[in-house]
């Protein structure tokens, strides 16, 4: 059984946090070089920054976006960290935002379990915790006919894509929100606020976004890069290696870049 304890919210310049990140930077020197980021990877980070700015113009965001906590299992405790894409706190209530850019609705499945953990840890600090996914749709199939055409193509995806409606039906804790004002309605479900690429362009400007995805789509699928077995770092997007068809950036690599160590 896994339990959590000793949570605290910190900023990215926390000395203990940076010390852990530096450990990973040193470890990476002995590993093979990562492939250059794809345009979709870069866009994901740019969309995250754009939506964090968008949120900051509407609500007051907390600068303490790193959640430090102790994970306890088999009578042993491990200090871990996870990055919250955006966080707002009002009194004894917290609201966490997870920003995902993906062309697969299945990305929501991978987010749900980890967000439940994030909520459980934060409830040790705040009795009420709302959770919202800001989903940037970069090509999620819109119909069953579109999926059939994709699977019949010369280079079909390795797995049948899911419709967003299918994922929402399978995960009743998810609920679509029509606007930001609907996302904090309760602290049991997970709100999903959907954005199109055009909306991100309107926020950030096309000149500031990596939008040349054709070369990415022509590349063969690669196996996901394994992460260190003894990882003490986790993100709100998950602690396991990303599937090859996931458009999310490698969480560890993103953390190292943000810390200025890669």
PDB file of C-alpha atoms in Angstrom:
ATOM      1  CA  UNK A   1       0.000   0.000   0.000  1.00  0.00           C
ATOM      2  CA  UNK A   2       1.262   3.458  -0.927  1.00  0.00           C
ATOM      3  CA  UNK A   3       0.650   6.408   1.359  1.00  0.00           C
ATOM      4  CA  UNK A   4       1.816  10.013   1.203  1.00  0.00           C
ATOM      5  CA  UNK A   5       3.080  12.463   3.763  1.00  0.00           C
ATOM      6  CA  UNK A   6       5.031  15.651   4.480  1.00  0.00           C
ATOM      7  CA  UNK A   7       3.827  17.614   1.441  1.00  0.00           C
ATOM      8  CA  UNK A   8       4.986  21.152   0.775  1.00  0.00           C
ATOM      9  CA  UNK A   9       4.621  23.534  -2.160  1.00  0.00           C
ATOM     10  CA  UNK A  10       7.844  25.133  -3.354  1.00  0.00           C
ATOM     11  CA  UNK A  11       9.151  27.230  -6.246  1.00  0.00           C
ATOM     12  CA  UNK A  12      11.524  26.011  -8.944  1.00  0.00           C
ATOM     13  CA  UNK A  13      14.496  27.691  -7.260  1.00  0.00           C
ATOM     14  CA  UNK A  14      14.127  25.676  -4.047  1.00  0.00           C
ATOM     15  CA  UNK A  15      17.630  24.428  -3.158  1.00  0.00           C
ATOM     16  CA  UNK A  16      16.601  20.879  -2.352  1.00  0.00           C
ATOM     17  CA  UNK A  17      14.557  20.587  -5.554  1.00  0.00           C
ATOM     18  CA  UNK A  18      17.390  21.885  -7.709  1.00  0.00           C
ATOM     19  CA  UNK A  19      19.772  19.463  -6.029  1.00  0.00           C
ATOM     20  CA  UNK A  20      17.585  16.540  -7.118  1.00  0.00           C
ATOM     21  CA  UNK A  21      17.306  17.885 -10.655  1.00  0.00           C
ATOM     22  CA  UNK A  22      21.081  18.257 -10.824  1.00  0.00           C
ATOM     23  CA  UNK A  23      21.438  14.593  -9.899  1.00  0.00           C
ATOM     24  CA  UNK A  24      19.474  13.664 -12.982  1.00  0.00           C
ATOM     25  CA  UNK A  25      21.518  16.021 -15.138  1.00  0.00           C
ATOM     26  CA  UNK A  26      24.676  14.245 -14.002  1.00  0.00           C
ATOM     27  CA  UNK A  27      23.128  10.825 -14.600  1.00  0.00           C
ATOM     28  CA  UNK A  28      22.157  11.788 -18.147  1.00  0.00           C
ATOM     29  CA  UNK A  29      25.790  12.402 -19.084  1.00  0.00           C
ATOM     30  CA  UNK A  30      26.276   8.639 -18.968  1.00  0.00           C
ATOM     31  CA  UNK A  31      23.267   7.918 -21.163  1.00  0.00           C
ATOM     32  CA  UNK A  32      22.819   8.163 -24.902  1.00  0.00           C
ATOM     33  CA  UNK A  33      21.837  11.542 -26.266  1.00  0.00           C
ATOM     34  CA  UNK A  34      18.131  12.166 -26.630  1.00  0.00           C
ATOM     35  CA  UNK A  35      16.713  12.704 -30.100  1.00  0.00           C
ATOM     36  CA  UNK A  36      16.073  16.349 -30.954  1.00  0.00           C
ATOM     37  CA  UNK A  37      12.599  17.435 -29.902  1.00  0.00           C
ATOM     38  CA  UNK A  38       9.916  17.160 -32.557  1.00  0.00           C
ATOM     39  CA  UNK A  39       7.894  20.173 -33.612  1.00  0.00           C
ATOM     40  CA  UNK A  40       4.920  18.712 -31.759  1.00  0.00           C
ATOM     41  CA  UNK A  41       7.039  18.389 -28.611  1.00  0.00           C
ATOM     42  CA  UNK A  42       8.067  22.023 -28.869  1.00  0.00           C
ATOM     43  CA  UNK A  43       4.492  23.096 -29.522  1.00  0.00           C
ATOM     44  CA  UNK A  44       3.356  21.279 -26.383  1.00  0.00           C
ATOM     45  CA  UNK A  45       5.700  23.347 -24.230  1.00  0.00           C
ATOM     46  CA  UNK A  46       4.754  26.549 -26.027  1.00  0.00           C
ATOM     47  CA  UNK A  47       1.039  25.826 -25.621  1.00  0.00           C
ATOM     48  CA  UNK A  48       1.587  25.181 -21.917  1.00  0.00           C
ATOM     49  CA  UNK A  49       3.299  28.553 -21.504  1.00  0.00           C
ATOM     50  CA  UNK A  50       0.563  30.281 -23.513  1.00  0.00           C
ATOM     51  CA  UNK A  51      -2.245  28.754 -21.449  1.00  0.00           C
ATOM     52  CA  UNK A  52      -0.456  29.511 -18.195  1.00  0.00           C
ATOM     53  CA  UNK A  53      -0.317  33.135 -19.319  1.00  0.00           C
ATOM     54  CA  UNK A  54      -3.984  32.956 -20.333  1.00  0.00           C
ATOM     55  CA  UNK A  55      -4.898  31.610 -16.913  1.00  0.00           C
ATOM     56  CA  UNK A  56      -2.782  34.234 -15.151  1.00  0.00           C
ATOM     57  CA  UNK A  57      -4.743  36.980 -16.861  1.00  0.00           C
ATOM     58  CA  UNK A  58      -7.977  35.603 -15.405  1.00  0.00           C
ATOM     59  CA  UNK A  59      -7.097  34.164 -12.003  1.00  0.00           C
ATOM     60  CA  UNK A  60      -4.271  34.636  -9.502  1.00  0.00           C
ATOM     61  CA  UNK A  61      -1.755  31.819  -9.929  1.00  0.00           C
ATOM     62  CA  UNK A  62       0.523  30.626  -7.157  1.00  0.00           C
ATOM     63  CA  UNK A  63       4.258  30.651  -7.913  1.00  0.00           C
ATOM     64  CA  UNK A  64       4.790  27.476  -5.880  1.00  0.00           C
ATOM     65  CA  UNK A  65       4.179  24.970  -8.683  1.00  0.00           C
ATOM     66  CA  UNK A  66       6.456  22.201  -7.400  1.00  0.00           C
ATOM     67  CA  UNK A  67       4.856  19.717  -5.010  1.00  0.00           C
ATOM     68  CA  UNK A  68       7.345  17.946  -2.759  1.00  0.00           C
ATOM     69  CA  UNK A  69       6.064  14.927  -0.838  1.00  0.00           C
ATOM     70  CA  UNK A  70       7.087  11.661   0.744  1.00  0.00           C
ATOM     71  CA  UNK A  71       5.853   8.468  -0.852  1.00  0.00           C
ATOM     72  CA  UNK A  72       5.743   5.606   1.633  1.00  0.00           C
ATOM     73  CA  UNK A  73       5.691   1.953   0.644  1.00  0.00           C
ATOM     74  CA  UNK A  74       6.910  -1.195   2.408  1.00  0.00           C
ATOM     75  CA  UNK A  75       7.890   0.868   5.447  1.00  0.00           C
ATOM     76  CA  UNK A  76      10.243   2.990   3.356  1.00  0.00           C
ATOM     77  CA  UNK A  77       9.824   6.620   2.422  1.00  0.00           C
ATOM     78  CA  UNK A  78      11.027   8.348  -0.747  1.00  0.00           C
ATOM     79  CA  UNK A  79      11.048  12.088  -1.387  1.00  0.00           C
ATOM     80  CA  UNK A  80       9.445  12.871  -4.737  1.00  0.00           C
ATOM     81  CA  UNK A  81       8.496  15.959  -6.689  1.00  0.00           C
ATOM     82  CA  UNK A  82       5.829  16.658  -9.225  1.00  0.00           C
ATOM     83  CA  UNK A  83       5.382  19.798 -11.270  1.00  0.00           C
ATOM     84  CA  UNK A  84       1.934  21.360 -11.374  1.00  0.00           C
ATOM     85  CA  UNK A  85       1.305  23.158 -14.651  1.00  0.00           C
ATOM     86  CA  UNK A  86      -0.700  25.851 -12.859  1.00  0.00           C
ATOM     87  CA  UNK A  87      -2.093  26.274  -9.367  1.00  0.00           C
ATOM     88  CA  UNK A  88      -4.395  28.717  -7.638  1.00  0.00           C
ATOM     89  CA  UNK A  89      -5.183  28.781  -3.925  1.00  0.00           C
ATOM     90  CA  UNK A  90      -8.071  30.499  -2.175  1.00  0.00           C
ATOM     91  CA  UNK A  91      -8.130  30.021   1.575  1.00  0.00           C
ATOM     92  CA  UNK A  92      -8.336  26.280   2.244  1.00  0.00           C
ATOM     93  CA  UNK A  93      -9.148  25.393  -1.364  1.00  0.00           C
ATOM     94  CA  UNK A  94      -6.652  24.606  -4.144  1.00  0.00           C
ATOM     95  CA  UNK A  95      -7.249  24.318  -7.886  1.00  0.00           C
ATOM     96  CA  UNK A  96      -4.722  22.397 -10.003  1.00  0.00           C
ATOM     97  CA  UNK A  97      -4.486  22.756 -13.788  1.00  0.00           C
ATOM     98  CA  UNK A  98      -2.908  20.104 -16.004  1.00  0.00           C
ATOM     99  CA  UNK A  99      -2.122  21.263 -19.558  1.00  0.00           C
ATOM    100  CA  UNK A 100      -1.944  18.579 -22.254  1.00  0.00           C
ATOM    101  CA  UNK A 101      -1.428  18.935 -25.994  1.00  0.00           C
ATOM    102  CA  UNK A 102      -2.287  15.744 -27.842  1.00  0.00           C
ATOM    103  CA  UNK A 103      -3.826  14.272 -30.963  1.00  0.00           C
ATOM    104  CA  UNK A 104      -4.987  11.237 -28.984  1.00  0.00           C
ATOM    105  CA  UNK A 105      -7.955  11.288 -26.642  1.00  0.00           C
ATOM    106  CA  UNK A 106      -6.254   8.454 -24.760  1.00  0.00           C
ATOM    107  CA  UNK A 107      -3.930  11.078 -23.274  1.00  0.00           C
ATOM    108  CA  UNK A 108      -6.764  11.818 -20.858  1.00  0.00           C
ATOM    109  CA  UNK A 109      -6.683   8.230 -19.612  1.00  0.00           C
ATOM    110  CA  UNK A 110      -3.016   8.532 -18.744  1.00  0.00           C
ATOM    111  CA  UNK A 111      -3.645  11.783 -16.903  1.00  0.00           C
ATOM    112  CA  UNK A 112      -6.521  10.670 -14.696  1.00  0.00           C
ATOM    113  CA  UNK A 113      -4.698   8.279 -12.363  1.00  0.00           C
ATOM    114  CA  UNK A 114      -1.834  10.670 -11.709  1.00  0.00           C
ATOM    115  CA  UNK A 115      -4.220  13.567 -11.129  1.00  0.00           C
ATOM    116  CA  UNK A 116      -6.072  11.502  -8.547  1.00  0.00           C
ATOM    117  CA  UNK A 117      -2.729  11.080  -6.774  1.00  0.00           C
ATOM    118  CA  UNK A 118      -1.997  14.794  -7.023  1.00  0.00           C
ATOM    119  CA  UNK A 119      -5.395  15.556  -5.497  1.00  0.00           C
ATOM    120  CA  UNK A 120      -4.818  13.056  -2.666  1.00  0.00           C
ATOM    121  CA  UNK A 121      -1.433  14.579  -1.807  1.00  0.00           C
ATOM    122  CA  UNK A 122      -2.694  18.156  -1.926  1.00  0.00           C
ATOM    123  CA  UNK A 123      -5.629  17.261   0.326  1.00  0.00           C
ATOM    124  CA  UNK A 124      -3.074  16.828   3.087  1.00  0.00           C
ATOM    125  CA  UNK A 125      -2.596  20.596   2.779  1.00  0.00           C
ATOM    126  CA  UNK A 126      -6.003  21.767   1.523  1.00  0.00           C
ATOM    127  CA  UNK A 127      -9.296  19.992   2.348  1.00  0.00           C
ATOM    128  CA  UNK A 128     -10.829  20.928  -1.015  1.00  0.00           C
ATOM    129  CA  UNK A 129      -8.910  20.375  -4.270  1.00  0.00           C
ATOM    130  CA  UNK A 130     -10.380  21.026  -7.726  1.00  0.00           C
ATOM    131  CA  UNK A 131      -8.627  19.580 -10.784  1.00  0.00           C
ATOM    132  CA  UNK A 132      -8.884  20.751 -14.394  1.00  0.00           C
ATOM    133  CA  UNK A 133      -7.268  19.462 -17.586  1.00  0.00           C
ATOM    134  CA  UNK A 134      -6.706  22.093 -20.271  1.00  0.00           C
ATOM    135  CA  UNK A 135      -6.703  19.874 -23.370  1.00  0.00           C
ATOM    136  CA  UNK A 136      -5.156  21.288 -26.539  1.00  0.00           C
ATOM    137  CA  UNK A 137      -6.611  19.200 -29.363  1.00  0.00           C
ATOM    138  CA  UNK A 138      -3.937  18.856 -32.063  1.00  0.00           C
ATOM    139  CA  UNK A 139      -5.863  16.369 -34.184  1.00  0.00           C
ATOM    140  CA  UNK A 140      -8.068  14.078 -32.099  1.00  0.00           C
ATOM    141  CA  UNK A 141     -10.349  12.189 -34.536  1.00  0.00           C
ATOM    142  CA  UNK A 142     -13.778  13.768 -34.719  1.00  0.00           C
ATOM    143  CA  UNK A 143     -15.771  10.785 -36.015  1.00  0.00           C
ATOM    144  CA  UNK A 144     -15.790   7.008 -36.317  1.00  0.00           C
ATOM    145  CA  UNK A 145     -15.498   7.422 -40.098  1.00  0.00           C
ATOM    146  CA  UNK A 146     -12.274   9.391 -39.668  1.00  0.00           C
ATOM    147  CA  UNK A 147     -10.863   6.642 -37.454  1.00  0.00           C
ATOM    148  CA  UNK A 148     -11.767   3.978 -40.027  1.00  0.00           C
ATOM    149  CA  UNK A 149      -9.973   5.988 -42.733  1.00  0.00           C
ATOM    150  CA  UNK A 150      -6.887   6.321 -40.529  1.00  0.00           C
ATOM    151  CA  UNK A 151      -6.773   2.578 -39.838  1.00  0.00           C
ATOM    152  CA  UNK A 152      -7.172   1.805 -43.551  1.00  0.00           C
ATOM    153  CA  UNK A 153      -4.349   4.161 -44.574  1.00  0.00           C
ATOM    154  CA  UNK A 154      -0.961   2.963 -45.832  1.00  0.00           C
ATOM    155  CA  UNK A 155       0.608   3.779 -42.457  1.00  0.00           C
ATOM    156  CA  UNK A 156      -2.102   3.283 -39.846  1.00  0.00           C
ATOM    157  CA  UNK A 157      -1.484   4.170 -36.193  1.00  0.00           C
ATOM    158  CA  UNK A 158      -0.272   1.242 -34.042  1.00  0.00           C
ATOM    159  CA  UNK A 159      -3.493   1.305 -32.033  1.00  0.00           C
ATOM    160  CA  UNK A 160      -7.017   2.328 -32.909  1.00  0.00           C
ATOM    161  CA  UNK A 161      -7.497   5.945 -31.835  1.00  0.00           C
ATOM    162  CA  UNK A 162     -10.349   6.753 -29.495  1.00  0.00           C
ATOM    163  CA  UNK A 163     -12.969   9.416 -29.903  1.00  0.00           C
ATOM    164  CA  UNK A 164     -13.076  11.989 -27.132  1.00  0.00           C
ATOM    165  CA  UNK A 165     -16.669  10.949 -26.478  1.00  0.00           C
ATOM    166  CA  UNK A 166     -15.527   7.348 -25.938  1.00  0.00           C
ATOM    167  CA  UNK A 167     -12.952   8.346 -23.346  1.00  0.00           C
ATOM    168  CA  UNK A 168     -15.431  10.589 -21.548  1.00  0.00           C
ATOM    169  CA  UNK A 169     -17.981   7.772 -21.462  1.00  0.00           C
ATOM    170  CA  UNK A 170     -15.398   5.336 -20.083  1.00  0.00           C
ATOM    171  CA  UNK A 171     -14.190   7.746 -17.403  1.00  0.00           C
ATOM    172  CA  UNK A 172     -17.245   9.216 -15.660  1.00  0.00           C
ATOM    173  CA  UNK A 173     -15.045  11.337 -13.372  1.00  0.00           C
ATOM    174  CA  UNK A 174     -14.208  13.475 -16.410  1.00  0.00           C
ATOM    175  CA  UNK A 175     -16.632  16.224 -17.401  1.00  0.00           C
ATOM    176  CA  UNK A 176     -16.421  18.719 -20.224  1.00  0.00           C
ATOM    177  CA  UNK A 177     -16.543  22.361 -19.151  1.00  0.00           C
ATOM    178  CA  UNK A 178     -17.752  25.125 -21.427  1.00  0.00           C
ATOM    179  CA  UNK A 179     -15.627  27.810 -19.770  1.00  0.00           C
ATOM    180  CA  UNK A 180     -13.144  28.541 -17.030  1.00  0.00           C
ATOM    181  CA  UNK A 181     -15.932  29.562 -14.665  1.00  0.00           C
ATOM    182  CA  UNK A 182     -17.289  25.976 -14.784  1.00  0.00           C
ATOM    183  CA  UNK A 183     -14.033  24.195 -13.982  1.00  0.00           C
ATOM    184  CA  UNK A 184     -14.044  24.576 -10.186  1.00  0.00           C
ATOM    185  CA  UNK A 185     -17.614  23.359  -9.659  1.00  0.00           C
ATOM    186  CA  UNK A 186     -16.631  20.509  -7.330  1.00  0.00           C
ATOM    187  CA  UNK A 187     -13.651  18.694  -5.854  1.00  0.00           C
ATOM    188  CA  UNK A 188     -14.594  15.150  -6.908  1.00  0.00           C
ATOM    189  CA  UNK A 189     -14.672  15.197 -10.713  1.00  0.00           C
ATOM    190  CA  UNK A 190     -11.987  16.349 -13.162  1.00  0.00           C
ATOM    191  CA  UNK A 191     -13.024  19.142 -15.501  1.00  0.00           C
ATOM    192  CA  UNK A 192     -11.800  19.144 -19.107  1.00  0.00           C
ATOM    193  CA  UNK A 193     -11.586  22.475 -20.917  1.00  0.00           C
ATOM    194  CA  UNK A 194     -10.836  21.962 -24.606  1.00  0.00           C
ATOM    195  CA  UNK A 195      -8.790  24.287 -26.823  1.00  0.00           C
ATOM    196  CA  UNK A 196      -8.121  24.130 -30.537  1.00  0.00           C
ATOM    197  CA  UNK A 197      -4.792  24.960 -32.172  1.00  0.00           C
ATOM    198  CA  UNK A 198      -6.336  28.146 -33.577  1.00  0.00           C
ATOM    199  CA  UNK A 199      -7.077  29.324 -30.046  1.00  0.00           C
ATOM    200  CA  UNK A 200      -3.452  28.779 -29.011  1.00  0.00           C
ATOM    201  CA  UNK A 201      -2.336  30.702 -32.098  1.00  0.00           C
ATOM    202  CA  UNK A 202      -4.667  33.541 -31.099  1.00  0.00           C
ATOM    203  CA  UNK A 203      -3.087  33.620 -27.614  1.00  0.00           C
ATOM    204  CA  UNK A 204       0.588  33.235 -28.514  1.00  0.00           C
ATOM    205  CA  UNK A 205       0.870  34.228 -32.201  1.00  0.00           C
ATOM    206  CA  UNK A 206       1.815  31.782 -34.974  1.00  0.00           C
ATOM    207  CA  UNK A 207       5.325  33.241 -35.136  1.00  0.00           C
ATOM    208  CA  UNK A 208       5.951  32.045 -31.581  1.00  0.00           C
ATOM    209  CA  UNK A 209       4.774  28.470 -32.121  1.00  0.00           C
ATOM    210  CA  UNK A 210       6.305  25.363 -33.696  1.00  0.00           C
ATOM    211  CA  UNK A 211       3.643  24.376 -36.213  1.00  0.00           C
ATOM    212  CA  UNK A 212       5.558  22.471 -38.923  1.00  0.00           C
ATOM    213  CA  UNK A 213       4.319  18.999 -37.983  1.00  0.00           C
ATOM    214  CA  UNK A 214       4.533  17.319 -41.392  1.00  0.00           C
ATOM    215  CA  UNK A 215       8.118  16.123 -40.892  1.00  0.00           C
ATOM    216  CA  UNK A 216       7.182  14.746 -37.464  1.00  0.00           C
ATOM    217  CA  UNK A 217       4.297  12.753 -38.905  1.00  0.00           C
ATOM    218  CA  UNK A 218       6.574  11.213 -41.548  1.00  0.00           C
ATOM    219  CA  UNK A 219       9.059   9.900 -38.969  1.00  0.00           C
ATOM    220  CA  UNK A 220       8.802   6.215 -37.995  1.00  0.00           C
ATOM    221  CA  UNK A 221       7.533   5.504 -34.519  1.00  0.00           C
ATOM    222  CA  UNK A 222      10.297   5.119 -31.936  1.00  0.00           C
ATOM    223  CA  UNK A 223      10.213   3.172 -28.722  1.00  0.00           C
ATOM    224  CA  UNK A 224       9.893   5.476 -25.707  1.00  0.00           C
ATOM    225  CA  UNK A 225      13.146   6.263 -23.942  1.00  0.00           C
ATOM    226  CA  UNK A 226      13.343   4.495 -20.573  1.00  0.00           C
ATOM    227  CA  UNK A 227      13.547   6.676 -17.499  1.00  0.00           C
ATOM    228  CA  UNK A 228      15.877   6.005 -14.563  1.00  0.00           C
ATOM    229  CA  UNK A 229      14.626   3.029 -12.532  1.00  0.00           C
ATOM    230  CA  UNK A 230      15.240   4.823  -9.228  1.00  0.00           C
ATOM    231  CA  UNK A 231      13.601   8.061 -10.296  1.00  0.00           C
ATOM    232  CA  UNK A 232      12.785  10.421  -7.458  1.00  0.00           C
ATOM    233  CA  UNK A 233      11.144  12.850  -9.840  1.00  0.00           C
ATOM    234  CA  UNK A 234       7.539  12.724 -10.915  1.00  0.00           C
ATOM    235  CA  UNK A 235       5.347  15.123 -12.838  1.00  0.00           C
ATOM    236  CA  UNK A 236       1.624  15.609 -12.874  1.00  0.00           C
ATOM    237  CA  UNK A 237       1.620  13.944 -16.270  1.00  0.00           C
ATOM    238  CA  UNK A 238       2.901  10.601 -14.999  1.00  0.00           C
ATOM    239  CA  UNK A 239       6.028   8.872 -13.790  1.00  0.00           C
ATOM    240  CA  UNK A 240       6.227   6.142 -16.395  1.00  0.00           C
ATOM    241  CA  UNK A 241       7.811   6.311 -19.824  1.00  0.00           C
ATOM    242  CA  UNK A 242       5.601   7.947 -22.416  1.00  0.00           C
ATOM    243  CA  UNK A 243       4.055   5.769 -25.145  1.00  0.00           C
ATOM    244  CA  UNK A 244       5.558   6.331 -28.581  1.00  0.00           C
ATOM    245  CA  UNK A 245       2.400   7.921 -29.961  1.00  0.00           C
ATOM    246  CA  UNK A 246       1.989  10.367 -27.094  1.00  0.00           C
ATOM    247  CA  UNK A 247       2.599  13.979 -28.072  1.00  0.00           C
ATOM    248  CA  UNK A 248       3.603  15.039 -24.556  1.00  0.00           C
ATOM    249  CA  UNK A 249       7.204  16.032 -24.067  1.00  0.00           C
ATOM    250  CA  UNK A 250       9.417  13.738 -21.999  1.00  0.00           C
ATOM    251  CA  UNK A 251       8.707  14.963 -18.459  1.00  0.00           C
ATOM    252  CA  UNK A 252      12.247  14.502 -17.147  1.00  0.00           C
ATOM    253  CA  UNK A 253      13.808  16.248 -20.129  1.00  0.00           C
ATOM    254  CA  UNK A 254      11.330  19.101 -19.772  1.00  0.00           C
ATOM    255  CA  UNK A 255      12.211  19.461 -16.092  1.00  0.00           C
ATOM    256  CA  UNK A 256      15.920  19.606 -16.880  1.00  0.00           C
ATOM    257  CA  UNK A 257      15.388  22.252 -19.563  1.00  0.00           C
ATOM    258  CA  UNK A 258      13.261  24.378 -17.227  1.00  0.00           C
ATOM    259  CA  UNK A 259      15.928  24.109 -14.556  1.00  0.00           C
ATOM    260  CA  UNK A 260      18.546  25.289 -17.049  1.00  0.00           C
ATOM    261  CA  UNK A 261      20.474  22.033 -16.788  1.00  0.00           C
ATOM    262  CA  UNK A 262      20.067  20.663 -20.293  1.00  0.00           C
TER     263      UNK A 262
END
